[in-house]
Each structure stands twice: as C-alpha cells, then as structure tokens.
Coordinates of C-alpha atoms in Angstrom, one line a residue:
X1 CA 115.9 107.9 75.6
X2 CA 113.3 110.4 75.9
X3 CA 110.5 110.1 78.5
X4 CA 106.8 109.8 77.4
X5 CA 104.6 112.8 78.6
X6 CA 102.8 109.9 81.0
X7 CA 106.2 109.4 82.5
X8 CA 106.6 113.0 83.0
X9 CA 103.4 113.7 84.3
X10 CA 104.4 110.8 86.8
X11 CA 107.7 112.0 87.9
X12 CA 106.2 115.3 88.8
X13 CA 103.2 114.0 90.5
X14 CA 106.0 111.9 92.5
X15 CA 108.3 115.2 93.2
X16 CA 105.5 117.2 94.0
X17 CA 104.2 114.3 96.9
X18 CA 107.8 114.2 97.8
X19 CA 108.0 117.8 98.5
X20 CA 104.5 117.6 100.8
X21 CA 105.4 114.7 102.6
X22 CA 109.3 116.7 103.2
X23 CA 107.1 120.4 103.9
X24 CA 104.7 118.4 106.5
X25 CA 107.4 116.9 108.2
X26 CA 109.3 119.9 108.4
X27 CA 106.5 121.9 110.2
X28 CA 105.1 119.5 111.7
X29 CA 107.3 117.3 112.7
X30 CA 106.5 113.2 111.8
X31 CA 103.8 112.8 114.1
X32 CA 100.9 113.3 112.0
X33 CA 101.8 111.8 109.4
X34 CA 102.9 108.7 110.9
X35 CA 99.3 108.9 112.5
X36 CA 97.5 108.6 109.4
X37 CA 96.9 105.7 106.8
X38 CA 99.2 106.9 104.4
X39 CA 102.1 107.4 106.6
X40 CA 101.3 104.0 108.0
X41 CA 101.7 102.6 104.9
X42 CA 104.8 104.0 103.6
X43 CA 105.9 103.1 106.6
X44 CA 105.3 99.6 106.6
X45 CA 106.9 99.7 103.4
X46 CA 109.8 100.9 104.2
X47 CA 110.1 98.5 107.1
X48 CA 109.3 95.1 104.8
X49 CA 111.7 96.6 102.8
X50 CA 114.7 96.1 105.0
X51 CA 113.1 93.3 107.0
X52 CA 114.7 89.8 106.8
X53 CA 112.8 87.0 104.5
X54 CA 110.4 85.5 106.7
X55 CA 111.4 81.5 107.0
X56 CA 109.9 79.5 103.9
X57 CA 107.3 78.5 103.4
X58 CA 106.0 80.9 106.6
X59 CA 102.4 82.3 106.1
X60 CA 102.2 86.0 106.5
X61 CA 99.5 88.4 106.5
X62 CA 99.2 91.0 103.5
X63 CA 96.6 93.6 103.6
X64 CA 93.0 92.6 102.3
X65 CA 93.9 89.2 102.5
X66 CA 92.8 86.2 105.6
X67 CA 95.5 86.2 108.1
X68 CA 97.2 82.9 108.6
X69 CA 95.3 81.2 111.3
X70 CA 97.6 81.2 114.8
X71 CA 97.3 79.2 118.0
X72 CA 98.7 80.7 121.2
X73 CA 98.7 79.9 124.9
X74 CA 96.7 82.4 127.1
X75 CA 98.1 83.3 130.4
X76 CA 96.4 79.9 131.5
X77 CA 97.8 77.9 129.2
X78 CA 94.6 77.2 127.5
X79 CA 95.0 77.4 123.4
X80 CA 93.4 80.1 121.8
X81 CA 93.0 80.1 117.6
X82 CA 92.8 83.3 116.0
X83 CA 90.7 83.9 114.3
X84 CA 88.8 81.0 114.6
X85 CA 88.0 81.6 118.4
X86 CA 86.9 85.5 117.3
X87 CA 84.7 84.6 114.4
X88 CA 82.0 86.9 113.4
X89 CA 83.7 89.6 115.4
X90 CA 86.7 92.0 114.1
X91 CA 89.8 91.9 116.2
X92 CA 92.1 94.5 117.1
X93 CA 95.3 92.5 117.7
X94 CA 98.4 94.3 119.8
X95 CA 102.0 92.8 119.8
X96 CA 104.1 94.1 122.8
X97 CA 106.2 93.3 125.4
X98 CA 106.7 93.9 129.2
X99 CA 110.1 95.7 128.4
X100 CA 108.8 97.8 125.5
X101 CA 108.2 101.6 127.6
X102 CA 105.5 102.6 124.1
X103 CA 103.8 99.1 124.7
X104 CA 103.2 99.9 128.2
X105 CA 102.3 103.7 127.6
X106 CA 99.4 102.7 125.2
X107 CA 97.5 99.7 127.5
X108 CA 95.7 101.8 129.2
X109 CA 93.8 102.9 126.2
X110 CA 93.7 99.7 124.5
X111 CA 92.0 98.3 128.0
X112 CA 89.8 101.6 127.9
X113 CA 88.8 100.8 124.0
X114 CA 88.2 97.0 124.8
X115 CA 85.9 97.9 127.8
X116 CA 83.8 100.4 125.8
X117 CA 83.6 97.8 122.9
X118 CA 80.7 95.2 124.5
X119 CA 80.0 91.2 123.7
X120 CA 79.4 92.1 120.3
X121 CA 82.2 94.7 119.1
X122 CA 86.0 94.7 118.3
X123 CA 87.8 92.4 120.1
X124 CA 91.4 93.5 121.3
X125 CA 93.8 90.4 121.9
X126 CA 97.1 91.5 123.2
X127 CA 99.9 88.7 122.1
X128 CA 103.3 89.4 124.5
X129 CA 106.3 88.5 122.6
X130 CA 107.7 87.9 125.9
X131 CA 108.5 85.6 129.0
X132 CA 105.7 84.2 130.4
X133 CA 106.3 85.1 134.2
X134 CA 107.5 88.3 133.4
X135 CA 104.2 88.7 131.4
X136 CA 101.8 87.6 134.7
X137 CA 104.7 89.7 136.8
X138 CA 103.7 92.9 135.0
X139 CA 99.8 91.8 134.9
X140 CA 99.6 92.0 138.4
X141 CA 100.9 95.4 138.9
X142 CA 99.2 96.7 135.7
X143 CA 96.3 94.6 135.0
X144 CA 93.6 94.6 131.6
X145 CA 90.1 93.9 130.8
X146 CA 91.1 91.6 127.2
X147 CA 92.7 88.8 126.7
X148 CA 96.4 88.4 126.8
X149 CA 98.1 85.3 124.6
X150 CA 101.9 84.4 124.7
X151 CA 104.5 83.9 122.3
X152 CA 108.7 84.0 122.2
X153 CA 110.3 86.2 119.5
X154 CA 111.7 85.2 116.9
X155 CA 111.8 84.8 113.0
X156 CA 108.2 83.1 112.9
X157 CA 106.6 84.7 116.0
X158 CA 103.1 85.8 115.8
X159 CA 104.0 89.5 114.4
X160 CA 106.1 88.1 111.4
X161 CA 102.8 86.3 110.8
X162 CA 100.6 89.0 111.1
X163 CA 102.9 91.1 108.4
X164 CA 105.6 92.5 111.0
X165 CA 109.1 91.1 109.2
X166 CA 111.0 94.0 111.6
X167 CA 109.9 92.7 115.0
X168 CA 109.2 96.6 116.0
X169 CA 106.6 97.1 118.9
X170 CA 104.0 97.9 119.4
X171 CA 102.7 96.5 116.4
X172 CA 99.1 96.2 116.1
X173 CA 96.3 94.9 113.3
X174 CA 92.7 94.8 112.7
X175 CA 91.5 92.1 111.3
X176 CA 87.6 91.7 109.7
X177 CA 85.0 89.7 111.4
X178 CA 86.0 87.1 108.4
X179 CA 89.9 86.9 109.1
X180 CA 91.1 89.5 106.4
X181 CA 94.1 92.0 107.5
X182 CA 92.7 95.3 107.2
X183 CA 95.5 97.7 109.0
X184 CA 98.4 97.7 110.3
X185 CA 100.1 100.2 112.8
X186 CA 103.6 100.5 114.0
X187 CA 104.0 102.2 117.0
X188 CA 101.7 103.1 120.2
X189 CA 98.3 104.7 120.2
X190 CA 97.6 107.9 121.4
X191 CA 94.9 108.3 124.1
X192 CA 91.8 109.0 121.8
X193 CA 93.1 107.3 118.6
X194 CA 92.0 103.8 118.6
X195 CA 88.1 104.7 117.8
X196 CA 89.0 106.5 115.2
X197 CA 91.3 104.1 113.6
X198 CA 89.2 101.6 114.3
X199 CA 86.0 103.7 112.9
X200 CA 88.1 104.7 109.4

C-alpha cells in the first residue's frame, strides 16, 4: 500500500527529530535534554509506558488537568489536604526519600527556592515516601524551611497519584494555584534550575 504524501512528510519530520534528539545526545550527552520540557516529556512517556496499571479505580494526575485531592500526615501528625490547604497559591510538590542520594543532593535548593518564594508565592511541599522516624532522623541532621508530609510506597502512594506510575525519585510537580498539574520532572534539580522551571 502506498503512503500518502502527508504520511511521508510525517515519517521524515519524525526521522529528522530522531536524528537531533540521537546528534544532541551524542555531543552532549543526556543532560540537557533531559533538562528541558521536551525531554521531560518524552521522558515521562516512556516511563508510563512501562509503568504498572495504577489500582482501579485510582485517580491520577494528567497534565492540564486538577490533581486528585490527597490528605497526608505532616511530620506532626496533623492532616494536610492538597490542594485544598494551598489554595490560591501554586505548589511545587517534591517526592523523595531519606535513602534516595539525588533526593538529598537537590534539598538544599528546593529549601533555598522555598525561602526566596514569600507568603504569597510557590509553595514547595516535600511528601517522603518513607519511614517516618527515619524521615525526622534525617530532619534533624539536615533540616528545611517547607513543609514535609509523609507517605509509605506503594502502588497508590502519593506519586502514582500525582502521575508517577514508576515510583522513580525525585519526582516533582507543579501544580496551578487552582489544582491543575502543570509539569512534571523526574529526577533532581540543579542548583539554579527551579526558578526557571518554575518561571517557564
């Protein structure tokens, strides 16, 4: 069967982005690409792509869309809704853990971010997937200016709901001062990138 001229045109649009994704990588390695938007998202599709099916009838984030609303514990037990609690403010919202070396690497400039940020700007929540007393453990020796909420791992845990079906951390979102996911990043910040991605 012979291909129509729109399907050519598309199957060398599609080789030719093939080719400059393959050529950056190549020269430069797969850091700045997997810093950008567009690497992000092919990314993230490649990961829901070989992620398990969430449980049914599990709410998940997709992009553009409200996030399912969560309730956590915070470090003092207290329940904390997202969004509800953040309304009217964006959230930046960071999955890690107290064994995860990248997690730890990029607090310091998630703390740095959430200090420069104010009563009225992006709020960064940090949700540990993680034992509690190891979480407070960790805290003490390395301690930071946002909030931190708690959660176990697992097949429903807070990431699968906020559109990470491969567990990988750090995982983090933003979400619009109205509840709707509008990023997603896997993998830790670099000193200097969270006002940017933020910003864009």
């Amino acid at each position: 069967m012979a291909l129509s001229a729109t399907s050519k045109i598309l199957l060398v649009a599609v080789a030719a982005g093939t080719l400059g994704v393959l050529a950056g990588l190549w020269s430069n390695g797969p850091g700045p690409l997997l810093r950008s938007e567009v690497g992000q998202r092919a990314l993230q599709t490649v990961m829901d792509a070989g992620a398990p099916a969430p449980p049914a009838g599990l709410a998940v984030a997709r992009r553009g869309k409200a996030i399912p609303a969560l309730q956590l514990p915070g470090l003092d037990s207290a329940p904390v809704r997202i969004p509800a609690d953040y309304s009217g403010r964006p959230i930046l919202i960071n999955l890690w853990a107290s064994w995860c070396g990248p997690c730890i690497e990029e607090m310091p400039e998630l703390d740095r971010f959430a200090a420069s940020q104010g009563a009225n700007g992006t709020q960064v929540v940090g949700i540990a997937l993680d034992d509690a007393a190891a979480v407070r453990a960790f805290l003490q020796r390395i301690p930071v200016r946002y909030p931190i909420l708690l959660d176990q791992a697992g097949p429903g845990d807070a990431g699968v709901q906020l559109g990470n079906a491969k567990g990988v951390l750090p995982y983090t979102v933003l979400v619009s001062a109205d509840g709707r996911l509008l990023k997603q990043k896997i993998g830790p910040f670099e000193h200097g990138e969270i006002d940017d991605w933020v910003a864009n």
